[in-house]
Structures are given as structure tokens and as C-alpha cells.
mmCIF file of N, CA and C in Angstrom:
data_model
loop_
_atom_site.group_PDB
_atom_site.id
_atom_site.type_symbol
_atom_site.label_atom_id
_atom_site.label_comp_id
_atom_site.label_asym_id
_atom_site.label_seq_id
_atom_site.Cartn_x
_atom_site.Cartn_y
_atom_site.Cartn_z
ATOM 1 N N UNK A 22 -20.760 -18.725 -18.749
ATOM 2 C CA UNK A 22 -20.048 -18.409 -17.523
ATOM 3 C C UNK A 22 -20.007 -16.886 -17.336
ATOM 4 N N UNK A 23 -20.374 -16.450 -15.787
ATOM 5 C CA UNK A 23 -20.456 -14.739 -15.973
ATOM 6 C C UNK A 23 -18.844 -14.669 -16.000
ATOM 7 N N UNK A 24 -19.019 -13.458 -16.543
ATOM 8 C CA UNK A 24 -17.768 -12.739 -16.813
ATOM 9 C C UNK A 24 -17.079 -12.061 -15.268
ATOM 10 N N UNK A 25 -15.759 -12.139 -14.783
ATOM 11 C CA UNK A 25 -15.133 -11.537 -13.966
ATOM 12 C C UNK A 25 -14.425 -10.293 -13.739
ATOM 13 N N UNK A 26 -15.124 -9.112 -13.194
ATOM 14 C CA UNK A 26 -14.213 -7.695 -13.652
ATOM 15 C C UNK A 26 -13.663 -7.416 -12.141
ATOM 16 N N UNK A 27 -12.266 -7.151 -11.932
ATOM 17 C CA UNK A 27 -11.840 -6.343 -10.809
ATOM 18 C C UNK A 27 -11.984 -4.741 -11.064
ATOM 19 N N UNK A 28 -12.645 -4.544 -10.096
ATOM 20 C CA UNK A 28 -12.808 -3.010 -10.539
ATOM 21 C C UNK A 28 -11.822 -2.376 -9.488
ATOM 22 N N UNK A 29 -11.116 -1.320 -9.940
ATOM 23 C CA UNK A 29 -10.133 -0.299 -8.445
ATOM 24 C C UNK A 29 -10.423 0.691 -8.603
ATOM 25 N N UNK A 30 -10.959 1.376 -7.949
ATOM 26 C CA UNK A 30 -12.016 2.790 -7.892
ATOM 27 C C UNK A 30 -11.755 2.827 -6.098
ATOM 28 N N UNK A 31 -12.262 4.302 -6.035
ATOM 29 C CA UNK A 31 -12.621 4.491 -4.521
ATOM 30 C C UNK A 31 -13.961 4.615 -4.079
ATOM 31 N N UNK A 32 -14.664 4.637 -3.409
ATOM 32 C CA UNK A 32 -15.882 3.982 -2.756
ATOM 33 C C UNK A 32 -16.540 5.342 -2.204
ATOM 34 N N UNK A 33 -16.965 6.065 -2.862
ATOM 35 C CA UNK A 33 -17.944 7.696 -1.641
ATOM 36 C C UNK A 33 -18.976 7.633 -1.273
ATOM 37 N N UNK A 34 -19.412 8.023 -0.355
ATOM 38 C CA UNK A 34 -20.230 8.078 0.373
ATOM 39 C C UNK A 34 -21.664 8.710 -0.587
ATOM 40 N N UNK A 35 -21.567 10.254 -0.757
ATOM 41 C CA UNK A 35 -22.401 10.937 -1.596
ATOM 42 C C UNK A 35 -21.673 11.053 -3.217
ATOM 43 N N UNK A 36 -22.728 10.713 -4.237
ATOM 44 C CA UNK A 36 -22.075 10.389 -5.380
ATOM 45 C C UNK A 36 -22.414 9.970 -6.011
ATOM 46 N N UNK A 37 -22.611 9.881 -7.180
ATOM 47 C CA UNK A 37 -23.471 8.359 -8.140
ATOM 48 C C UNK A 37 -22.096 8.149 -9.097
ATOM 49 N N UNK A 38 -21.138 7.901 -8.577
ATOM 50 C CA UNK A 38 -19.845 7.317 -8.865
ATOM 51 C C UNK A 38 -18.938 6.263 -8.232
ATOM 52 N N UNK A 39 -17.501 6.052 -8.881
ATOM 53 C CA UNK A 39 -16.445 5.379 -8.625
ATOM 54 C C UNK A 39 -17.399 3.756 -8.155
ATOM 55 N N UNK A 40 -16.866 3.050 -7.406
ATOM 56 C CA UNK A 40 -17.564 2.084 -7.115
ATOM 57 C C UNK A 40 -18.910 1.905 -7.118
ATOM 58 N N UNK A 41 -19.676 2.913 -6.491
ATOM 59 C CA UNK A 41 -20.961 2.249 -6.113
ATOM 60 C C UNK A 41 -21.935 2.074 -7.842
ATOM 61 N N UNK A 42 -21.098 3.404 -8.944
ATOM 62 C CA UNK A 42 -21.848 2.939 -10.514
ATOM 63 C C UNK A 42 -21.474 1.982 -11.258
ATOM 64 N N UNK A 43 -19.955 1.600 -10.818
ATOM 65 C CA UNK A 43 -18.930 0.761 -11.537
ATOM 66 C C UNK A 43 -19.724 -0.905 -11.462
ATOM 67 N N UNK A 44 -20.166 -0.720 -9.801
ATOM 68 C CA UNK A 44 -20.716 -2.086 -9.676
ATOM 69 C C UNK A 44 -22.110 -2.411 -10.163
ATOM 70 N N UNK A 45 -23.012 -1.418 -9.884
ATOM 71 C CA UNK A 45 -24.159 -1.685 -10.283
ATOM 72 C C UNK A 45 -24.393 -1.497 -11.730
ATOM 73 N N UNK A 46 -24.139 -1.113 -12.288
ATOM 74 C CA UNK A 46 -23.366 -0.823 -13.863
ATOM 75 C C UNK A 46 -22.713 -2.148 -14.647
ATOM 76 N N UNK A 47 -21.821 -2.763 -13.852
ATOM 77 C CA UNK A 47 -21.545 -4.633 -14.174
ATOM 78 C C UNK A 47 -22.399 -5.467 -14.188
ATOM 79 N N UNK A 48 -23.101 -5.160 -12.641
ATOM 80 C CA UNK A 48 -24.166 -6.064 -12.628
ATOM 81 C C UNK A 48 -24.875 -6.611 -13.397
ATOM 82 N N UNK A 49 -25.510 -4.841 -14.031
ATOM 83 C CA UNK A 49 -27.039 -4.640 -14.882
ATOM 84 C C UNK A 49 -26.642 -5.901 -16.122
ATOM 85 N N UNK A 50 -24.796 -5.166 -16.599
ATOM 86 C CA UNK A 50 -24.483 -6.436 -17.653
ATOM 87 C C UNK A 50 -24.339 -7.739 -17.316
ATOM 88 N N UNK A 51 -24.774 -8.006 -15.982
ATOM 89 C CA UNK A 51 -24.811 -9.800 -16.060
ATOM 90 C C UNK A 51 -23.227 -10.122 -15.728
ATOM 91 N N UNK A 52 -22.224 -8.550 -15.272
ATOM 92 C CA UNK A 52 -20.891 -9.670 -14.774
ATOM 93 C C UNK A 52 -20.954 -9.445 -13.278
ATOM 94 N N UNK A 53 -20.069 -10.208 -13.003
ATOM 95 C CA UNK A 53 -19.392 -10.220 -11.444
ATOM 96 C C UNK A 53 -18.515 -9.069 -11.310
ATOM 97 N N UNK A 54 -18.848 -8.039 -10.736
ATOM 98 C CA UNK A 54 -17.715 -7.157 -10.356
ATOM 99 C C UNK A 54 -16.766 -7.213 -8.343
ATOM 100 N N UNK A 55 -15.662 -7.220 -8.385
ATOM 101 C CA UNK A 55 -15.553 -7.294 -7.568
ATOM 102 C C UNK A 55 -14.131 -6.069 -7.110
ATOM 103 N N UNK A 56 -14.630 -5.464 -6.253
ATOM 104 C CA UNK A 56 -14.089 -4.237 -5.876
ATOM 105 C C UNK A 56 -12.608 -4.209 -5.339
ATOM 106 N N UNK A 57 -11.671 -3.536 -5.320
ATOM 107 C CA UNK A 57 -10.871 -3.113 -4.495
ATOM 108 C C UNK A 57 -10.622 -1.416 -4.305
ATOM 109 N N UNK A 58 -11.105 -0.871 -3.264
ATOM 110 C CA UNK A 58 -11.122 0.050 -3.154
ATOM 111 C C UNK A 58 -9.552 0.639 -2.823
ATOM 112 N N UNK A 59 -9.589 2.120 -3.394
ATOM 113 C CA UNK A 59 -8.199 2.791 -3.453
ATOM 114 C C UNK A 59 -8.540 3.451 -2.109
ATOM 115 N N UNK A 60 -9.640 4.093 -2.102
ATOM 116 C CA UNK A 60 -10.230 5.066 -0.933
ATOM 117 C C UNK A 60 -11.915 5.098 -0.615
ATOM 118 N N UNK A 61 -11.937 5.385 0.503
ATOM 119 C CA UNK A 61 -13.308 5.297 1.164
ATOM 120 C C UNK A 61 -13.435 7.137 0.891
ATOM 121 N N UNK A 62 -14.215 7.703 0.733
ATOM 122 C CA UNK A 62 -14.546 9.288 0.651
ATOM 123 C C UNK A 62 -16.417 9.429 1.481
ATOM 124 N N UNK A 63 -15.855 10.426 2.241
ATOM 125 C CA UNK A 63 -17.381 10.472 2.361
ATOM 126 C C UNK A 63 -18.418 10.921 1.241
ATOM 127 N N UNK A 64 -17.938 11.814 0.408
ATOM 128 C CA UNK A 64 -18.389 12.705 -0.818
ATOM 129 C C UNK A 64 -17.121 12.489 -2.015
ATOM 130 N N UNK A 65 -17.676 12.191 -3.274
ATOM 131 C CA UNK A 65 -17.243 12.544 -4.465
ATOM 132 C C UNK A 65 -16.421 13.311 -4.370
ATOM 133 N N UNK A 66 -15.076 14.167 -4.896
ATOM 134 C CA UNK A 66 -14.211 15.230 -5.180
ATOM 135 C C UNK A 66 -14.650 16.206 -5.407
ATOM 136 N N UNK A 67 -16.495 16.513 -6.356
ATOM 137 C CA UNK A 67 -16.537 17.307 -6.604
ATOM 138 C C UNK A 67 -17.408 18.063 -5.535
ATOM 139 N N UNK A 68 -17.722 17.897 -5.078
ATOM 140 C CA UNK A 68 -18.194 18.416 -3.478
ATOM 141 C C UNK A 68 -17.305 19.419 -3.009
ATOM 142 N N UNK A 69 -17.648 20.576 -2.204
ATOM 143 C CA UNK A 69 -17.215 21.502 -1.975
ATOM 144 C C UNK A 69 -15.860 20.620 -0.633
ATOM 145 N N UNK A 70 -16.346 19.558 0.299
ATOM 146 C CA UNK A 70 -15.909 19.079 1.502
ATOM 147 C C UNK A 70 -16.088 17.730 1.498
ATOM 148 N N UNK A 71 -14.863 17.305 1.612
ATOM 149 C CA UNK A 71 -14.921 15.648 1.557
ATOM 150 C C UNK A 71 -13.922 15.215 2.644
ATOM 151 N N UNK A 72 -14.269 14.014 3.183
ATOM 152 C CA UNK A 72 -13.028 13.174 3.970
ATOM 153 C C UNK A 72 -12.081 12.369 2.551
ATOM 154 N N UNK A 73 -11.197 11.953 2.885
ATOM 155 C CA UNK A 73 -10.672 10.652 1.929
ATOM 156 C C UNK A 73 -9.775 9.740 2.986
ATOM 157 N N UNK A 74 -10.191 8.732 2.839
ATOM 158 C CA UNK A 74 -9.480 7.864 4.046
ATOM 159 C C UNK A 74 -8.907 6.666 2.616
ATOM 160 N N UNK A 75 -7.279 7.270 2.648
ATOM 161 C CA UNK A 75 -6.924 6.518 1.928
ATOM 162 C C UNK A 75 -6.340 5.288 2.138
ATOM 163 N N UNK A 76 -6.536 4.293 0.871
ATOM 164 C CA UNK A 76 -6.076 2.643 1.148
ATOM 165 C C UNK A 76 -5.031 2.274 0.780
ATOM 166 N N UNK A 77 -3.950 3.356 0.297
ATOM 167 C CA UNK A 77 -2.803 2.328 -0.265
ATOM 168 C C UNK A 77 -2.064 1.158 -0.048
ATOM 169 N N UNK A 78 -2.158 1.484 1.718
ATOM 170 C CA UNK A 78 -1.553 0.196 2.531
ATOM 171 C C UNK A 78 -1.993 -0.893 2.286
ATOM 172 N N UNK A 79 -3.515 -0.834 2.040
ATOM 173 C CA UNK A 79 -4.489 -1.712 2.464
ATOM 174 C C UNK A 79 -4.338 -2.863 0.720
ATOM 175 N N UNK A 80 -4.095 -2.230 -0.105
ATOM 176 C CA UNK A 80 -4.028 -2.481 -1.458
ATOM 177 C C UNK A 80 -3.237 -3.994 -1.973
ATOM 178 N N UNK A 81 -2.268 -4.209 -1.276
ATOM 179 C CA UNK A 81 -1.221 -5.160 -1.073
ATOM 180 C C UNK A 81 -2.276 -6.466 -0.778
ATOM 181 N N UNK A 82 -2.337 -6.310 0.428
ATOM 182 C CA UNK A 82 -3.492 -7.005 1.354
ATOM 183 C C UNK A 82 -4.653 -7.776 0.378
ATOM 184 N N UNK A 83 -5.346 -6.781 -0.485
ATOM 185 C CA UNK A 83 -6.161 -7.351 -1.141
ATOM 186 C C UNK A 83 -5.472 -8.255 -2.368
ATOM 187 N N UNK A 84 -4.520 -8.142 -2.852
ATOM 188 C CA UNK A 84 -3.672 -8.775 -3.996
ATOM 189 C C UNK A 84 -3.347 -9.839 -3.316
ATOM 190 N N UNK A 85 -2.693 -10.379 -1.958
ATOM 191 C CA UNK A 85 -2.341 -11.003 -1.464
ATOM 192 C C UNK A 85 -3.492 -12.446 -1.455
ATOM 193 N N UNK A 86 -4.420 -11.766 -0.814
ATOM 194 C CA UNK A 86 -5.193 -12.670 -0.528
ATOM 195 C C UNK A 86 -6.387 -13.197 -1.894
ATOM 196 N N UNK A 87 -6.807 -12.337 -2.950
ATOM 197 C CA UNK A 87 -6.899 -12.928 -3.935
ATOM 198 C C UNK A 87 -6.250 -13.938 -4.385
ATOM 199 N N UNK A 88 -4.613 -13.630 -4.439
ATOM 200 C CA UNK A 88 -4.160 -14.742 -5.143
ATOM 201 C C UNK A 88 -3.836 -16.265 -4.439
ATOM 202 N N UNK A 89 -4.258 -15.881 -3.080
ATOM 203 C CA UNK A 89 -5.136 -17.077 -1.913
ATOM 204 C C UNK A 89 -5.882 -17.797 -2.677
ATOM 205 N N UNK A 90 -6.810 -16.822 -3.433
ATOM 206 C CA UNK A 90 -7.947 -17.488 -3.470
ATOM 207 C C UNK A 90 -8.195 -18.253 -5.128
ATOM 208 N N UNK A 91 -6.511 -18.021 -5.427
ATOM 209 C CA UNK A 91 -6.468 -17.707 -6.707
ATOM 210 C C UNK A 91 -7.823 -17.348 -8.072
ATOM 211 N N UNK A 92 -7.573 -16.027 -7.559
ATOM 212 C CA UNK A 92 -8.651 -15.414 -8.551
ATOM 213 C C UNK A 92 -7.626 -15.586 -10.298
ATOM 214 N N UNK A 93 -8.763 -15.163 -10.678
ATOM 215 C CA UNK A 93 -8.905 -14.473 -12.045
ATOM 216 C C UNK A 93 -9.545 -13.608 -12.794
ATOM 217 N N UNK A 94 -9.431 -12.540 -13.510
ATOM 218 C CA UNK A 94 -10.331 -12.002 -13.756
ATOM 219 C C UNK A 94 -10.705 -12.012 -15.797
ATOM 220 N N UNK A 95 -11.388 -11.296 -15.998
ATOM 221 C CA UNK A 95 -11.794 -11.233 -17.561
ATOM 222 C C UNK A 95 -11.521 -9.778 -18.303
ATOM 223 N N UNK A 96 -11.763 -8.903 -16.700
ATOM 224 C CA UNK A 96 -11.600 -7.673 -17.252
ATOM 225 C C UNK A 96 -10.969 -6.883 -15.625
ATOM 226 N N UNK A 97 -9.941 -6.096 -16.198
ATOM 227 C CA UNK A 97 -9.834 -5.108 -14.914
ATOM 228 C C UNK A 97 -9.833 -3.395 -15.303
ATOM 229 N N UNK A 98 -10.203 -2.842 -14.123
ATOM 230 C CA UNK A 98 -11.456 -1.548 -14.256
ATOM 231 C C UNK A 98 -10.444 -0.609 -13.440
ATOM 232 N N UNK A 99 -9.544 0.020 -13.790
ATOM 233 C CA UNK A 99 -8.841 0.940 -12.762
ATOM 234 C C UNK A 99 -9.580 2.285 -12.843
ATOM 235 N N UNK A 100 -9.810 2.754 -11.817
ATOM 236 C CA UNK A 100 -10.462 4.596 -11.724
ATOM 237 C C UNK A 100 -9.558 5.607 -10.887
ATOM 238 N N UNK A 101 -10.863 5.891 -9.915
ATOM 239 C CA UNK A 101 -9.687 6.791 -9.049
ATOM 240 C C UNK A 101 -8.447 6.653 -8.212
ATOM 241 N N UNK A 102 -7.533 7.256 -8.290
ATOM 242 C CA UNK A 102 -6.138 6.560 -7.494
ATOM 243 C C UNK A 102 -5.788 8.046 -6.578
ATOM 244 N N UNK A 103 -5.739 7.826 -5.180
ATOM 245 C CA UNK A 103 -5.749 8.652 -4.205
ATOM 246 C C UNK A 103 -4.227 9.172 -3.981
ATOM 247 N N UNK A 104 -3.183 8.564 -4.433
ATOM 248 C CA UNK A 104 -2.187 8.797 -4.948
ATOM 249 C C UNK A 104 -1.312 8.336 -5.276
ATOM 250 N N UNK A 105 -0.166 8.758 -6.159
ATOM 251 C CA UNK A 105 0.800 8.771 -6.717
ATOM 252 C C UNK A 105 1.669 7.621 -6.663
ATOM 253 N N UNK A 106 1.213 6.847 -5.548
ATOM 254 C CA UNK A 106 1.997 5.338 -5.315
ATOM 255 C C UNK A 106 0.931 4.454 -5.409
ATOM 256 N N UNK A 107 0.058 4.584 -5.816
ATOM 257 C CA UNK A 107 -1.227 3.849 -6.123
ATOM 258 C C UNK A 107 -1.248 3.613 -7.666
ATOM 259 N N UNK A 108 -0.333 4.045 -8.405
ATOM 260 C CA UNK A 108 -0.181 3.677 -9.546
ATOM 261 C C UNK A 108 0.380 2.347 -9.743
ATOM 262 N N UNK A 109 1.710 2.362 -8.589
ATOM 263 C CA UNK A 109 2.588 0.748 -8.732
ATOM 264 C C UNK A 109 1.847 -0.398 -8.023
ATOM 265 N N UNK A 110 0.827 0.187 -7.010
ATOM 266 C CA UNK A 110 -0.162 -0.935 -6.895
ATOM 267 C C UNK A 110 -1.200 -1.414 -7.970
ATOM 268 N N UNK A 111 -1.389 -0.526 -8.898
ATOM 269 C CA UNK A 111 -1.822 -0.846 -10.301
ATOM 270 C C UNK A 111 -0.746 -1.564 -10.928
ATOM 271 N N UNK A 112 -0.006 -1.599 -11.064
ATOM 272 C CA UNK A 112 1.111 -2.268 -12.042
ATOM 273 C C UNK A 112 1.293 -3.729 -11.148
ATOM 274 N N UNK A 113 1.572 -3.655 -9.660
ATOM 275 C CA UNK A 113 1.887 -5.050 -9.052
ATOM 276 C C UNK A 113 0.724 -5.905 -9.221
ATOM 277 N N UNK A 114 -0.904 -5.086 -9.678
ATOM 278 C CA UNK A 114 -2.062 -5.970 -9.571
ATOM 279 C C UNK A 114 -1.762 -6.798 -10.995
ATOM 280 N N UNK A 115 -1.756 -5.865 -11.772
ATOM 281 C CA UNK A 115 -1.755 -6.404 -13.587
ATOM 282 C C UNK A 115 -0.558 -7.715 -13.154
ATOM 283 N N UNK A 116 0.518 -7.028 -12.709
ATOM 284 C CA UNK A 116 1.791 -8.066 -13.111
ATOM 285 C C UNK A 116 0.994 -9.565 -12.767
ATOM 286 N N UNK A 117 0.060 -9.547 -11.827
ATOM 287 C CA UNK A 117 -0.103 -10.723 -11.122
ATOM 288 C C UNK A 117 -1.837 -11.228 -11.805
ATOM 289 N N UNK A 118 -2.510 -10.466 -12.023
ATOM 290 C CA UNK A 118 -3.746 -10.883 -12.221
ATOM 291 C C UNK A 118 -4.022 -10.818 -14.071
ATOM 292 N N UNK A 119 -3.258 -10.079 -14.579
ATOM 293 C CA UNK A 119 -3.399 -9.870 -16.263
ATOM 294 C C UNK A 119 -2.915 -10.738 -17.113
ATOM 295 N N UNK A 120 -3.659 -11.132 -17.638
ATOM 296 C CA UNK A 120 -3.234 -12.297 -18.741
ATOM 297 C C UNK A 120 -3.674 -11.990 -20.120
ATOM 298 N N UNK A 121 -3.127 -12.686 -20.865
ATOM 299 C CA UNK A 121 -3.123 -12.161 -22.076
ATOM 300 C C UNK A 121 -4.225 -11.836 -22.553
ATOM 301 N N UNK A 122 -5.728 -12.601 -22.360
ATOM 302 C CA UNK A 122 -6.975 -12.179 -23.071
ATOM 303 C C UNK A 122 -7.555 -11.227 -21.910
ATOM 304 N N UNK A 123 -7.210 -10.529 -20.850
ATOM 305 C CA UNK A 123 -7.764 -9.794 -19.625
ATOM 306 C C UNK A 123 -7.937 -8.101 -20.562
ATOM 307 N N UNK A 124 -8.700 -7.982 -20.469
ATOM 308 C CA UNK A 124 -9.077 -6.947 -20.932
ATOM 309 C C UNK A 124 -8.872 -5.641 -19.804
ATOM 310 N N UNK A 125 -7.692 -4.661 -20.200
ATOM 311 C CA UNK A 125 -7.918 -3.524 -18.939
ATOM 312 C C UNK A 125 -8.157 -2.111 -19.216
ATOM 313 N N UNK A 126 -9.045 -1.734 -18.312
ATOM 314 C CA UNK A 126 -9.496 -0.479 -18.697
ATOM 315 C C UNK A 126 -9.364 0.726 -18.009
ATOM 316 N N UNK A 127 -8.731 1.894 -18.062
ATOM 317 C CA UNK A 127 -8.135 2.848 -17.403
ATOM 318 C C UNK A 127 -9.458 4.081 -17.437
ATOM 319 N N UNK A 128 -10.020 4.635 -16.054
ATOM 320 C CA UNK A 128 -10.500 5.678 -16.506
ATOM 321 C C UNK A 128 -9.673 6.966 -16.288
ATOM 322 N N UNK A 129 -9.621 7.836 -16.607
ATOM 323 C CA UNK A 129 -8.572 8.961 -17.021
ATOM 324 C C UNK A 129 -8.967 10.173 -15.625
ATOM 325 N N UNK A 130 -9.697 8.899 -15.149
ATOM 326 C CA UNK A 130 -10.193 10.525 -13.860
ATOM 327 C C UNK A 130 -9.171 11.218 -13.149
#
């Protein structure tokens, strides 16, 4: 059975990061990754000029309707967090999607 990872990263435009490596990077290993983005960016951070069109609102929304669909996952993938209240949308995801063998992984970005 493939393996299930929620990944929460933000999504840039120019970049060979956050989502677009996270996923193709799962793939290559044969799991299912499935995204919730924190933020859309046109460019990476490290770019001199970036947009960030942030999702916190939007964050709820996706928890909601997962547990519609009642997901599960195997592994969850937290990355970039656009801010500071995007942490307790990390904590309301775990409370609801983490189970005891869920493996979670924080990147420190």
C-alpha cells in the first residue's frame, strides 16, 4: 500500500523548493504526497523580490474538508509557515490527523 504524506509547505513560483521538491521528491519514493499550502510566493524568500499571498485563512478549510473525506496520513511534512498563527494551524492539523504510528517531520526553515 503507498504510503500517505501531508506535506504543509508554501508553493513558489521560482525555486526548486517548499512544495514543488517536497512533492516530486515523495513521488520519486513511491508515496502519495498531498499538499496543503501555507502560501503561494511568486519566488522563493531568497530572491531579492517576492509576492507572498498568504493562506492562513484558507488552512482551516483544508482540515475541514479532509476530515470529509476522512483522510489519513503515514507521515506529515511541515515547512514553511508564513506566520506566527500558522503554527496553531499546525497543532489543530496534528490534533486531528496524528496518530500514534504518523510519523511528523518539522523542517526548521
Amino acid at each position: 500500500m503507498t504510503k500517505k504524506i501531508a506535506v504543509i509547505n508554501d508553493l513558489s513560483g521560482f525555486g526548486r523548493c517548499s512544495l514543488v521538491a517536497a512533492i516530486s521528491v515523495l513521488s520519486s519514493m513511491g508515496t502519495s504526497a498531498y499538499p496543503l499550502p501555507t502560501a503561494v510566493l511568486t519566488a522563493q524568500t531568497g530572491y531579492d523580490s517576492y509576492y507572498c499571498d498568504d493562506y492562513t485563512d484558507k488552512m482551516d478549510i483544508y482540515i475541514k474538508e479532509w476530515q470529509k473525506l476522512n483522510a489519513s496520513f503515514d507521515g506529515i511534512y511541515a515547512g514553511f509557515l508564513a506566520n506566527e498563527a500558522q503554527v496553531d494551524k499546525i497543532l489543530d492539523f496534528l490534533s486531528v490527523f496524528k496518530r500514534k504510528d504518523t510519523f511528523f517531520l518539522v523542517d526548521p526553515i
